[in-house]
Structures are given as C-alpha cells and as structure tokens.
Short mmCIF file of C-alpha atoms and ligand atoms in Angstrom, two decimals:
data_model
loop_
_atom_site.label_atom_id
_atom_site.label_comp_id
_atom_site.label_asym_id
_atom_site.label_seq_id
_atom_site.Cartn_x
_atom_site.Cartn_y
_atom_site.Cartn_z
CA MET A 1 -19.77 -9.69 -34.50
CA ASN A 2 -19.65 -7.78 -31.21
CA ARG A 3 -19.56 -4.00 -31.03
CA HIS A 4 -15.80 -3.89 -30.56
CA ASP A 5 -15.11 -6.09 -33.63
CA HIS A 6 -17.69 -4.18 -35.63
CA ASP A 7 -16.04 -0.85 -34.83
CA ALA A 8 -12.59 -2.28 -35.44
CA ALA A 9 -13.65 -3.55 -38.87
CA ILE A 10 -15.00 -0.17 -39.90
CA LEU A 11 -11.90 1.58 -38.63
CA ALA A 12 -9.46 -0.88 -40.18
CA GLY A 13 -11.10 0.01 -43.46
CA ALA A 14 -10.22 3.61 -42.76
CA GLY A 15 -6.56 2.64 -42.30
CA GLU A 16 -6.51 3.16 -38.54
CA SER A 17 -5.54 0.39 -36.13
CA PRO A 18 -8.21 -0.61 -33.59
CA ALA A 19 -5.98 0.61 -30.74
CA ASP A 20 -5.49 4.00 -32.39
CA ALA A 21 -9.18 4.24 -33.12
CA TRP A 22 -10.05 3.67 -29.46
CA ARG A 23 -7.46 6.25 -28.40
CA ARG A 24 -9.00 8.79 -30.73
CA ARG A 25 -12.57 8.03 -29.72
CA ASP A 26 -11.63 8.12 -26.04
CA LEU A 27 -10.02 11.53 -26.26
CA ASP A 28 -13.11 12.85 -28.00
CA VAL A 29 -15.33 12.03 -25.04
CA VAL A 30 -13.53 10.84 -21.86
CA TRP A 31 -11.94 13.07 -19.20
CA HIS A 32 -9.36 10.96 -17.34
CA PRO A 33 -8.48 11.01 -13.62
CA CYS A 34 -5.11 12.17 -12.28
CA THR A 35 -4.12 13.49 -15.70
CA GLN A 36 -3.28 16.75 -17.38
CA MET A 37 -5.31 15.96 -20.47
CA ARG A 38 -3.07 18.07 -22.70
CA GLU A 39 -0.33 15.47 -22.27
CA HIS A 40 -2.35 12.63 -23.63
CA PRO A 41 -2.19 12.49 -27.37
CA HIS A 42 1.61 12.56 -27.65
CA ALA A 43 3.64 12.57 -24.43
CA LEU A 44 1.43 10.03 -22.72
CA PRO A 45 -0.43 7.85 -25.24
CA LEU A 46 -3.38 6.00 -23.74
CA LEU A 47 -3.15 2.23 -23.43
CA PRO A 48 -6.37 0.73 -24.77
CA ILE A 49 -6.86 -2.47 -22.78
CA ALA A 50 -9.04 -5.28 -24.10
CA ARG A 51 -8.89 -7.74 -21.24
CA GLY A 52 -7.15 -8.84 -18.07
CA GLU A 53 -5.60 -12.19 -17.22
CA ARG A 54 -3.99 -12.83 -13.82
CA GLU A 55 -1.17 -10.25 -13.43
CA TRP A 56 -1.45 -9.23 -17.08
CA LEU A 57 -3.38 -6.62 -19.01
CA VAL A 58 -3.82 -7.34 -22.69
CA GLY A 59 -3.97 -4.39 -25.05
CA MET A 60 -6.28 -4.07 -28.02
CA ASP A 61 -3.22 -4.49 -30.19
CA GLY A 62 -2.53 -7.82 -28.47
CA ARG A 63 0.43 -6.48 -26.46
CA ARG A 64 0.67 -7.70 -22.87
CA TYR A 65 1.45 -5.44 -19.93
CA LEU A 66 2.42 -6.62 -16.49
CA ASP A 67 0.20 -4.70 -14.06
CA ALA A 68 2.93 -3.79 -11.54
CA VAL A 69 0.61 -1.33 -9.75
CA SER A 70 -2.38 -3.67 -9.43
CA SER A 71 -4.51 -1.04 -11.18
CA TRP A 72 -4.24 1.59 -8.45
CA TRP A 73 -3.67 -1.03 -5.75
CA THR A 74 -7.02 -2.72 -6.14
CA CYS A 75 -6.22 -6.05 -7.76
CA THR A 76 -5.30 -8.76 -5.25
CA HIS A 77 -5.84 -12.19 -6.81
CA GLY A 78 -5.29 -11.19 -10.44
CA HIS A 79 -7.43 -9.76 -13.22
CA ALA A 80 -10.65 -11.45 -14.34
CA GLU A 81 -10.37 -13.96 -11.49
CA PRO A 82 -12.86 -16.69 -12.50
CA ARG A 83 -14.21 -17.33 -8.99
CA ILE A 84 -14.92 -13.65 -8.42
CA ALA A 85 -16.41 -13.30 -11.92
CA GLU A 86 -18.68 -16.28 -11.25
CA ALA A 87 -19.83 -14.88 -7.90
CA ILE A 88 -20.70 -11.55 -9.52
CA ALA A 89 -22.55 -13.24 -12.39
CA THR A 90 -24.57 -15.45 -10.04
CA GLN A 91 -25.42 -12.51 -7.82
CA ALA A 92 -26.38 -10.37 -10.84
CA ARG A 93 -28.95 -12.98 -11.87
CA THR A 94 -30.37 -13.07 -8.34
CA LEU A 95 -30.36 -9.54 -6.89
CA GLU A 96 -28.25 -6.84 -8.49
CA HIS A 97 -29.12 -4.07 -6.05
CA VAL A 98 -31.53 -3.10 -3.35
CA ILE A 99 -31.79 -0.03 -1.18
CA LEU A 100 -29.98 -0.77 2.09
CA ALA A 101 -32.06 1.67 4.15
CA GLY A 102 -34.92 -0.43 5.47
CA CYS A 103 -33.90 -3.57 3.54
CA THR A 104 -31.16 -6.11 3.94
CA HIS A 105 -29.73 -8.94 1.87
CA GLU A 106 -27.64 -12.04 2.31
CA PRO A 107 -24.31 -10.83 0.82
CA ALA A 108 -24.26 -7.68 3.02
CA VAL A 109 -24.93 -9.63 6.21
CA MET A 110 -22.48 -12.38 5.36
CA LEU A 111 -19.77 -9.93 4.37
CA ALA A 112 -20.20 -7.88 7.55
CA GLU A 113 -19.97 -11.07 9.62
CA ARG A 114 -16.82 -12.20 7.85
CA LEU A 115 -15.08 -8.84 8.00
CA LEU A 116 -15.72 -8.54 11.72
CA ALA A 117 -14.46 -12.09 12.24
CA ILE A 118 -11.10 -11.34 10.60
CA ALA A 119 -10.64 -7.75 11.88
CA PRO A 120 -7.70 -7.08 14.23
CA ARG A 121 -8.69 -8.09 17.75
CA PRO A 122 -5.92 -7.75 20.31
CA PRO A 123 -6.68 -9.24 23.73
CA GLY A 124 -8.30 -6.91 26.23
CA ARG A 125 -9.69 -4.54 23.64
CA ALA A 126 -13.33 -4.24 22.60
CA PRO A 127 -13.65 -5.69 19.09
CA LEU A 128 -14.84 -3.93 15.98
CA SER A 129 -18.44 -5.01 15.87
CA LYS A 130 -20.45 -3.06 13.28
CA VAL A 131 -19.96 -2.51 9.54
CA PHE A 132 -21.13 0.55 7.62
CA PHE A 133 -20.92 0.18 3.83
CA ALA A 134 -19.97 2.87 1.32
CA ASP A 135 -18.95 2.61 -2.29
CA ASN A 136 -15.35 3.79 -2.66
CA GLY A 137 -12.35 4.58 -0.52
CA SER A 138 -12.86 8.33 -0.21
CA ALA A 139 -16.49 7.81 0.73
CA GLY A 140 -15.36 5.35 3.41
CA VAL A 141 -12.99 7.97 4.82
CA GLU A 142 -15.80 10.55 4.86
CA VAL A 143 -17.95 8.10 6.80
CA ALA A 144 -15.27 7.50 9.42
CA LEU A 145 -14.52 11.21 9.86
CA LYS A 146 -18.18 12.13 10.15
CA MET A 147 -18.86 9.30 12.59
CA ALA A 148 -16.03 10.39 14.88
CA PHE A 149 -17.13 14.03 14.92
CA HIS A 150 -20.82 13.19 15.28
CA TRP A 151 -20.20 10.74 18.14
CA PHE A 152 -18.61 13.47 20.25
CA ARG A 153 -21.35 15.91 19.31
CA ASN A 154 -23.97 13.39 20.40
CA GLY A 155 -22.01 12.93 23.61
CA GLY A 156 -22.06 16.63 24.49
CA GLN A 157 -18.56 17.52 23.27
CA PRO A 158 -19.21 19.60 20.13
CA GLN A 159 -15.90 21.44 20.60
CA ARG A 160 -14.06 18.35 19.36
CA THR A 161 -14.12 19.37 15.70
CA LYS A 162 -10.55 18.70 14.59
CA PHE A 163 -8.79 15.76 13.03
CA VAL A 164 -5.15 14.90 13.42
CA ALA A 165 -3.46 13.48 10.33
CA LEU A 166 0.15 12.77 9.42
CA GLU A 167 2.41 14.78 7.18
CA ASN A 168 2.67 13.19 3.73
CA SER A 169 -0.64 11.38 4.22
CA TYR A 170 -3.25 10.60 1.57
CA HIS A 171 -6.83 9.56 2.28
CA GLY A 172 -8.71 10.32 -0.94
CA GLU A 173 -9.95 13.31 -2.84
CA THR A 174 -13.42 14.24 -1.72
CA LEU A 175 -13.31 17.43 0.33
CA GLY A 176 -13.32 15.78 3.76
CA ALA A 177 -10.67 13.24 2.74
CA LEU A 178 -8.55 15.96 1.10
CA ALA A 179 -8.67 17.98 4.32
CA VAL A 180 -6.77 15.21 6.13
CA GLY A 181 -4.36 14.67 3.23
CA ASP A 182 -1.01 16.36 2.93
CA ILE A 183 0.06 16.04 -0.69
CA PRO A 184 0.28 19.62 -1.95
CA LEU A 185 -0.55 19.02 -5.59
CA TYR A 186 -3.89 17.42 -4.75
CA ARG A 187 -4.70 19.69 -1.85
CA ARG A 188 -3.43 23.19 -2.57
CA VAL A 189 -6.00 24.32 -5.15
CA TYR A 190 -8.90 23.31 -2.91
CA ALA A 191 -7.34 24.57 0.35
CA PRO A 192 -9.92 27.38 0.75
CA LEU A 193 -12.66 24.74 0.83
CA LEU A 194 -11.05 22.41 3.36
CA ALA A 195 -11.64 22.04 7.08
CA GLU A 196 -8.57 22.71 9.17
CA ALA A 197 -6.65 19.61 10.26
CA LEU A 198 -3.64 19.26 12.55
CA PHE A 199 -0.68 17.57 10.90
CA ALA A 200 1.78 15.59 13.00
CA PRO A 201 5.29 14.74 11.77
CA SER A 202 5.50 11.59 9.70
CA PRO A 203 7.16 8.57 11.32
CA ASP A 204 8.64 7.72 7.90
CA ALA A 205 11.83 5.71 8.39
CA VAL A 206 13.52 7.35 5.39
CA LEU A 207 13.52 10.65 7.28
CA ALA A 208 15.70 9.22 10.05
CA PRO A 209 19.07 10.98 10.17
CA PRO A 210 22.21 8.78 9.94
CA GLY A 211 22.55 6.69 13.07
CA GLU A 212 18.85 6.73 13.94
CA SER A 213 16.96 3.45 13.50
CA ALA A 214 13.46 3.18 12.05
CA GLU A 215 12.19 2.38 15.53
CA GLN A 216 13.91 5.41 17.07
CA ARG A 217 12.49 7.56 14.30
CA ALA A 218 9.03 6.16 15.09
CA HIS A 219 9.41 7.10 18.73
CA ARG A 220 10.63 10.59 17.90
CA ALA A 221 7.59 11.16 15.67
CA ALA A 222 5.35 9.77 18.43
CA ASP A 223 6.92 12.19 20.92
CA ALA A 224 6.03 15.07 18.59
CA LEU A 225 2.48 13.75 18.33
CA ALA A 226 2.31 13.54 22.12
CA ALA A 227 3.27 17.22 22.35
CA LEU A 228 0.66 18.18 19.73
CA LEU A 229 -2.07 16.31 21.59
CA ALA A 230 -0.98 17.71 24.95
CA ALA A 231 -1.51 21.21 23.54
CA GLN A 232 -4.65 20.70 21.45
CA GLY A 233 -5.99 17.22 22.17
CA ASP A 234 -9.24 18.48 23.72
CA THR A 235 -10.30 19.97 20.37
CA VAL A 236 -9.66 16.71 18.51
CA CYS A 237 -12.18 13.97 17.76
CA ALA A 238 -9.99 11.53 15.80
CA LEU A 239 -6.59 10.76 14.39
CA ILE A 240 -6.40 9.17 10.96
CA LEU A 241 -3.41 7.36 9.49
CA GLU A 242 -2.34 4.79 6.91
CA PRO A 243 -0.80 2.02 9.03
CA LEU A 244 2.76 0.93 8.07
CA VAL A 245 2.89 2.42 4.55
CA GLN A 246 1.97 5.89 3.30
CA CYS A 247 1.23 4.70 -0.19
CA ALA A 248 0.37 7.74 -2.33
CA GLY A 249 2.99 9.67 -0.35
CA GLY A 250 5.67 7.63 -2.12
CA MET A 251 5.42 4.19 -0.46
CA ARG A 252 6.97 5.63 2.69
CA MET A 253 7.19 3.01 5.45
CA HIS A 254 7.35 3.23 9.22
CA HIS A 255 8.08 0.99 12.18
CA PRO A 256 5.06 -0.61 13.91
CA ALA A 257 6.22 0.89 17.23
CA TYR A 258 4.69 4.14 15.98
CA LEU A 259 1.25 2.56 15.75
CA ARG A 260 1.49 1.21 19.30
CA ARG A 261 2.38 4.68 20.59
CA VAL A 262 -0.45 6.26 18.59
CA ARG A 263 -2.91 3.77 20.04
CA GLU A 264 -1.78 4.65 23.58
CA LEU A 265 -1.93 8.39 22.88
CA CYS A 266 -5.40 8.20 21.36
CA ASP A 267 -6.61 6.28 24.41
CA ALA A 268 -4.96 8.72 26.79
CA HIS A 269 -6.62 11.70 25.09
CA ARG A 270 -9.90 9.82 24.50
CA ILE A 271 -9.88 10.35 20.76
CA PHE A 272 -10.68 7.83 18.10
CA LEU A 273 -8.05 6.15 16.00
CA ILE A 274 -9.10 5.71 12.37
CA ALA A 275 -6.98 3.20 10.45
CA ASP A 276 -7.17 3.82 6.73
CA GLU A 277 -6.38 0.31 5.48
CA ILE A 278 -7.83 1.08 2.06
CA ALA A 279 -4.50 0.50 0.29
CA VAL A 280 -2.64 -1.66 2.80
CA GLY A 281 -5.45 -3.99 3.87
CA PHE A 282 -6.13 -7.48 2.54
CA GLY A 283 -2.71 -9.01 2.75
CA ARG A 284 -0.64 -6.29 1.10
CA THR A 285 1.78 -5.75 3.98
CA GLY A 286 2.20 -9.41 4.97
CA THR A 287 -0.73 -9.73 7.36
CA MET A 288 -4.40 -9.49 6.51
CA PHE A 289 -4.45 -5.99 8.00
CA ALA A 290 -1.42 -3.80 8.67
CA CYS A 291 -2.56 -2.95 12.22
CA GLU A 292 -1.98 -6.59 13.19
CA GLN A 293 1.79 -6.10 12.91
CA ALA A 294 1.63 -3.59 15.75
CA GLY A 295 -0.80 -5.72 17.78
CA ILE A 296 -3.35 -2.90 17.81
CA ALA A 297 -6.94 -2.40 16.74
CA PRO A 298 -8.37 0.95 15.66
CA ASP A 299 -11.77 2.35 16.69
CA LEU A 300 -12.72 2.80 13.04
CA MET A 301 -11.19 0.91 10.14
CA CYS A 302 -11.69 1.93 6.49
CA LEU A 303 -11.51 -0.76 3.81
CA SER A 304 -11.93 -0.59 0.04
CA LYS A 305 -9.72 -1.34 -3.02
CA GLY A 306 -8.74 -5.00 -2.38
CA LEU A 307 -12.02 -5.61 -0.55
CA THR A 308 -13.60 -6.96 -3.75
CA GLY A 309 -10.31 -8.36 -5.06
CA GLY A 310 -10.23 -5.29 -7.30
CA SER A 311 -13.37 -6.14 -9.23
CA LEU A 312 -16.07 -3.69 -8.09
CA PRO A 313 -16.16 -0.45 -6.09
CA LEU A 314 -17.13 -1.04 -2.48
CA ALA A 315 -16.00 0.27 0.89
CA ALA A 316 -16.62 -0.81 4.45
CA VAL A 317 -16.07 1.10 7.68
CA LEU A 318 -15.77 -1.11 10.74
CA ALA A 319 -16.68 0.51 14.05
CA THR A 320 -16.69 -0.45 17.73
CA GLN A 321 -19.90 -1.08 19.62
CA ARG A 322 -19.15 2.02 21.71
CA ILE A 323 -19.22 4.22 18.61
CA TYR A 324 -22.39 2.55 17.32
CA ASP A 325 -24.13 2.96 20.68
CA GLY A 326 -23.37 6.69 20.65
CA PHE A 327 -25.91 7.11 17.84
CA LEU A 328 -28.80 5.18 19.41
CA ASP A 329 -31.45 7.67 20.43
CA ASP A 330 -35.05 8.76 19.81
CA SER A 331 -33.81 11.62 17.64
CA ARG A 332 -33.21 11.28 13.90
CA GLU A 333 -30.54 13.96 14.09
CA ARG A 334 -28.48 11.87 16.43
CA ALA A 335 -28.56 8.96 13.98
CA PHE A 336 -25.84 8.52 11.37
CA LEU A 337 -27.84 9.50 8.29
CA HIS A 338 -24.96 9.37 5.79
CA SER A 339 -26.16 7.48 2.75
CA HIS A 340 -25.00 6.51 -0.73
CA SER A 341 -27.37 5.04 -3.30
CA TYR A 342 -25.15 2.03 -3.87
CA THR A 343 -24.18 1.43 -0.24
CA GLY A 344 -23.81 -2.30 0.38
CA ASN A 345 -24.38 -3.16 -3.26
CA PRO A 346 -25.03 -6.94 -3.46
CA LEU A 347 -22.72 -7.45 -6.45
CA GLY A 348 -19.83 -5.79 -4.60
CA CYS A 349 -20.57 -7.78 -1.44
CA ALA A 350 -20.71 -11.04 -3.40
CA ALA A 351 -17.38 -10.21 -5.05
CA ALA A 352 -15.87 -9.43 -1.64
CA LEU A 353 -17.12 -12.73 -0.20
CA ALA A 354 -15.57 -14.59 -3.15
CA SER A 355 -12.31 -12.72 -2.62
CA LEU A 356 -12.23 -13.61 1.08
CA GLY A 357 -12.93 -17.22 0.11
CA ILE A 358 -9.84 -17.18 -2.13
CA PHE A 359 -7.68 -15.91 0.74
CA GLU A 360 -8.70 -19.06 2.62
CA SER A 361 -8.79 -21.68 -0.12
CA ASP A 362 -5.49 -20.62 -1.71
CA ASP A 363 -3.77 -19.74 1.58
CA VAL A 364 -2.85 -16.44 -0.01
CA LEU A 365 -1.05 -14.97 3.00
CA ALA A 366 1.36 -17.94 3.11
CA ARG A 367 1.97 -17.73 -0.63
CA ASN A 368 2.56 -13.98 -0.33
CA ARG A 369 5.35 -14.63 2.17
CA THR A 370 7.15 -16.68 -0.46
CA THR A 371 6.47 -14.14 -3.20
CA ALA A 372 7.57 -11.25 -0.98
CA ALA A 373 10.88 -13.06 -0.38
CA LYS A 374 11.33 -13.39 -4.14
CA MET A 375 10.59 -9.67 -4.56
CA SER A 376 13.16 -8.95 -1.88
CA GLU A 377 15.84 -10.99 -3.70
CA ARG A 378 15.20 -9.11 -6.92
CA ALA A 379 15.08 -5.72 -5.20
CA ALA A 380 18.42 -6.28 -3.41
CA SER A 381 20.53 -5.55 -6.48
CA PHE A 382 19.11 -2.02 -6.64
CA ARG A 383 20.69 -1.13 -3.29
CA THR A 384 24.05 -0.54 -4.95
CA HIS A 385 22.64 1.17 -8.04
CA PRO A 386 24.33 4.56 -8.41
CA ASN A 387 21.05 6.37 -9.09
CA VAL A 388 19.08 4.76 -6.25
CA VAL A 389 19.03 6.24 -2.76
CA ASP A 390 16.69 3.85 -0.99
CA VAL A 391 15.15 0.41 -1.43
CA ARG A 392 12.43 -0.52 1.03
CA GLN A 393 9.86 -3.25 1.39
CA THR A 394 6.84 -4.12 3.47
CA GLY A 395 5.28 -7.42 2.41
CA MET A 396 4.09 -7.21 -1.18
CA ILE A 397 5.22 -3.60 -1.64
CA VAL A 398 8.72 -2.75 -2.83
CA ALA A 399 9.78 0.87 -3.36
CA ILE A 400 12.94 1.88 -5.19
CA GLU A 401 13.64 5.56 -4.69
CA MET A 402 15.77 7.30 -7.27
CA ALA A 403 18.19 10.06 -6.34
CA PRO A 404 16.24 13.33 -6.26
CA GLY A 405 16.60 15.46 -9.34
CA ALA A 406 15.65 18.91 -10.54
CA ASP A 407 12.76 17.61 -12.61
CA ALA A 408 11.59 15.11 -10.00
CA GLY A 409 8.02 16.31 -9.86
CA VAL A 410 5.86 19.11 -8.66
CA ASP A 411 7.11 20.24 -5.21
CA GLY A 412 9.38 17.21 -5.17
CA THR A 413 6.44 15.30 -3.68
CA ALA A 414 5.17 11.93 -4.73
CA VAL A 415 2.88 12.62 -7.64
CA GLU A 416 2.23 9.98 -10.22
CA ILE A 417 4.42 10.24 -13.32
CA ALA A 418 4.80 13.88 -12.46
CA GLY A 419 8.00 15.19 -13.95
CA GLY A 420 10.28 14.50 -16.87
CA ARG A 421 12.08 11.73 -15.05
CA GLY A 422 8.99 9.86 -13.90
CA LEU A 423 7.50 10.19 -17.34
CA ARG A 424 10.64 8.80 -18.99
CA ALA A 425 10.65 5.85 -16.59
CA TYR A 426 6.96 5.21 -17.21
CA ARG A 427 7.31 5.32 -20.98
CA GLU A 428 10.32 3.04 -20.99
CA ALA A 429 8.54 0.48 -18.82
CA VAL A 430 5.41 0.53 -20.97
CA ALA A 431 7.53 0.06 -24.10
CA ARG A 432 8.93 -3.05 -22.41
CA GLY A 433 5.51 -4.37 -21.43
CA VAL A 434 5.26 -3.28 -17.78
CA LEU A 435 2.77 -0.84 -16.30
CA LEU A 436 4.86 0.99 -13.69
CA ARG A 437 3.61 4.38 -12.53
CA PRO A 438 6.33 6.13 -10.54
CA LEU A 439 5.33 8.34 -7.62
CA GLY A 440 7.70 11.28 -7.97
CA ASP A 441 11.15 9.71 -7.74
CA VAL A 442 9.81 6.42 -6.44
CA LEU A 443 9.39 3.37 -8.64
CA TYR A 444 7.39 0.74 -6.85
CA TRP A 445 6.22 -2.84 -7.20
CA PHE A 446 2.68 -3.48 -5.96
CA PRO A 447 1.74 -6.52 -8.06
CA PRO A 448 -1.29 -8.81 -8.00
CA TYR A 449 -0.55 -11.60 -5.52
CA CYS A 450 -0.60 -14.28 -8.21
CA ILE A 451 2.48 -12.83 -9.95
CA GLY A 452 4.76 -15.58 -11.27
CA ASP A 453 8.57 -15.88 -11.26
CA ASP A 454 9.01 -14.89 -14.91
CA ALA A 455 6.89 -11.81 -14.41
CA LEU A 456 8.98 -10.88 -11.35
CA ASP A 457 12.13 -11.21 -13.45
CA LEU A 458 10.60 -9.01 -16.13
CA LEU A 459 9.61 -6.48 -13.48
CA ALA A 460 13.12 -6.26 -12.03
CA ALA A 461 14.83 -6.05 -15.43
CA THR A 462 12.38 -3.44 -16.66
CA THR A 463 12.78 -1.35 -13.52
CA ARG A 464 16.51 -1.21 -14.21
CA HIS A 465 15.85 -0.02 -17.77
CA ALA A 466 13.29 2.49 -16.51
CA ILE A 467 15.84 4.00 -14.11
CA ASP A 468 18.39 4.20 -16.93
CA ALA A 469 15.84 5.95 -19.10
CA ALA A 470 14.89 8.29 -16.26
CA PHE A 471 18.51 9.37 -16.03
CA GLY A 472 18.83 9.86 -19.75
CA GLY A 473 20.31 6.46 -20.64
CA PRO A 474 19.44 4.43 -23.73
CA THR A 475 15.76 3.66 -24.24
CA CYS A 476 14.05 1.01 -26.23
CA ALA A 477 11.25 3.26 -27.48
N1 PMP B 501 -7.06 6.05 1.34
C1 PMP B 501 -5.93 5.55 0.83
C2 PMP B 501 -4.84 5.13 1.76
C3 PMP B 501 -5.78 5.43 -0.56
O1 PMP B 501 -4.62 4.96 -1.05
C4 PMP B 501 -6.86 5.80 -1.39
C5 PMP B 501 -6.78 5.68 -2.90
N2 PMP B 501 -5.56 5.69 -3.48
C6 PMP B 501 -8.02 6.31 -0.81
C7 PMP B 501 -8.09 6.42 0.55
C8 PMP B 501 -9.18 6.75 -1.65
O2 PMP B 501 -9.82 5.67 -2.25
P1 PMP B 501 -10.67 5.90 -3.58
O3 PMP B 501 -9.68 6.19 -4.66
O4 PMP B 501 -11.40 4.62 -3.78
O5 PMP B 501 -11.58 7.04 -3.32
#
C-alpha cells in the first residue's frame, strides 16, 4: 500500500472522502500562489489531482478535468508524456544535478546547441549564439534585464539604466520582472520597491477604434514608441515585450508589423530588444517562436514554461555573441556573476531535449495547424454571442472576451478568476469537467497540443455554459 492509499484508507474510516481529506490537509499546511486563501474552503474548493494523462487531469475522486490552460501555459505535449518521463528517469539514474559553475554536462551542452539551432535567425542579422540557464521564467527575465544593463555599464554607458516595457505587459513576479510589468493588482503593492520603467502604449489590436485595422493600430503604437525613444532613448538599455500575445494581460494580440517596427527602433537607438517568449514560445502561436512571424530576431530571448514540455522548471536566456563578448575581461566584476543553484539542472535539460525531440518526431507544428483550425471553427460561433465582445486567435490560443461588467475584476484588468463573474464561469466549467481559468472578462483556450476532437467539443460547449453562468444563467452545480 502506498502512502496515498494508506492515508485514504485511514480517512475513509473516518467518513471523509480521500479528496476531502487532501483538501483539508492541504489547507492546514500549504499557502497557494495567486490566491486569496480565505476564498479556498468554500467559494473556491481545491481540486486534488492524482495524475495527468495527455490533455486530462484526473482527480483523486476519479473525476477527469480537461486542462484548458495547460497548467499555467506550461504543458505542450500533454501530461505525463511517456517519452519525457523516460528521459527524466534515465537522467535521474545517471546525473541528477551538478554545479554548473566550473562543471558542464552533456544535457546542458546538447540543449544549448539545439536551442541555438532553432532560434529565429533572419538573414543579415547576427544569430543568437550563447545560452544562459536559469530555473524559472521570472529568473530568466531577471537574467536578461541584468545582462542588458550590465553590458552598457561594461561598455562605459552607465547612464543607460532604464527599461522600456509595454502597457498591459507581464513578465513575472520577482522584483525586477514586476518592475517591467503593468498589471496593477500584481504590481501596485510592491511599487515602492520597483525600479522605474518607461511604459509604451500597447499595440493591442482590440484597442483599435472602429475603422482602424490591427496593422494600423500596430503602427500607431510604434509611432508612440518612436516618440518615447526620441525623448528618452539615451537613458534606456533594453526594451522587453511579449511577442504577438500579451498572455497574462488577457490574451491580447497584436499585428507582427509592430515587432518589425520595434526591431528597427531598438537598432536605431542602439538598445537591446528582449523577447519574452516564456509563454508564447515552443509552437504556441503557430511557429516555434512568435518572433518568426515578424521575421525578426531579438538580442536576448527568454524561454521557460514549454521548454521542458511542462514537466520541470527550467529557463534559458539566449544572447548574441556581441552581448556575450561585452562581459569578457580580466575583471570579475565585469563578468555576469548571476547564479542560481539549479541553473542548467540536468533533469530539466534532459526533459527539454526529449520535448524538442517530440516536436520533430511528431511534426507538432504541422499538427498544431490542423488543431488550431479546429479551434477556430469552434470559436466562430461565439462571435455572435450576445455577451461576447471579442473572439481572437493566434495559433493555439483562443480568447473569448465577455462584455465588461461591474464585477469584472479588480481594476477591470485581467486577473485570474478575479471577480464574481470570472469565479462563476470557473466554477461552472469545473463542475462540467474543464479547467478554465478566466483572466478578468476573458475566457481562453490554451490547451496541450495533443488535445483531441471530443475534448475540443467539450471545451466549446463548456465555455458556452460558463458564459451563461457568468451572466447569471442556469448552472449545473
Ligand atoms: N513571462 C511571461 C510572458 C509569463 O507569462 C510568465 C508566467 N506566466 C513569466 C514571464 C514568469 O514565469 P514564471 O512563472 O516561471 O516565473
């Protein structure tokens, strides 16, 4: 009898279901992320999950939940993917971890080689040619920000201390990453601790007034950025953005023309472009990396989440040779000393190599094109829904934005299951076996790539019920 069964047996004797027992034990000891813990026992009961299986999560009570959010956008090929599990197990029996300062190992070298080989590489531009490993997305963002600042400092331009970020952006929640994020609920409390950033208007296509196309909107936002850089560009070391989709900001999407303009502006002002592909990388938007759709390459590219297929925490920051060379010196202080204990962890690297192997062997990008078309068919019917104001899609991301309401969420911004309406939608979906976590008024589909047709049908039908429930219609709970 394993520990789980043992505990369940004891608790069943006490008249409590195993799922309820785990809920109770959890709330005794675990402090959850992104949660007002007071809501948990009643308004937001925890889902005790026993195992994962492709696009499904299986609860301890045997109920199945479609993971429509890919567990915070990490899961690419499905849960408990056997090839990734095998790679981790084999690596764990060989070398589970080794300090990466002064040592190296096969999975780190092979992963760096493969990432650089698939990184965006438009003709005429110096390629990304070095990989710095970290262990989660926010840490990767910190690395990129520090590298950009430090490079200019090493080069005799210490006055370049500022970062430009976009309105409605999200780059993580450590203090450096929060400083370049623009979601008030996450940022406001910590504002006194944050470095000052310059925020440029978002190119978000939804903000285009009637008659303006997404591309025109992109150009207008780029014009505003040009004005900002003309005024303050010589104090800036880097611009950071989420290419094509601002995910935590409510799955807001923009035209690739914006990225081309940003690339030109960064070059003109000699500042680095940091592409945060942590959420959109690894096939999510239709290409391996979102930057490819604009035909650009950044100077620094942050990867995490889908890097390991969603199995282990790992991040990688890809940098140009020019940036790397700016740290070569006799002085330790001019080196990039940033270090995390688990940087380049062999298990994470082995998982990432297995995940990249699956992209090739299963031709995942081609299959995603077919799946994205099926998502598009199912999303189309929401365009005429009376309570829906926008339906948008980029590759394997569909967002269905409900009409704004008084209880939409804190500040009306995209915060996960924030207000009464988001919570009602969430609860309705869970009762119907789908894990949907609305961002403010936005319900979105961000499924594991292996999602099947029946699961897509369930997702579409459940989304309709969730919207009804959000607007006070009949619920199944
Ligand atoms: N950047 C983006 C675009 C993200 O979506 C996230 C996470 N949602 C992060 C950075 C931070 O990653 P992590 O949660 O692993 O720190």
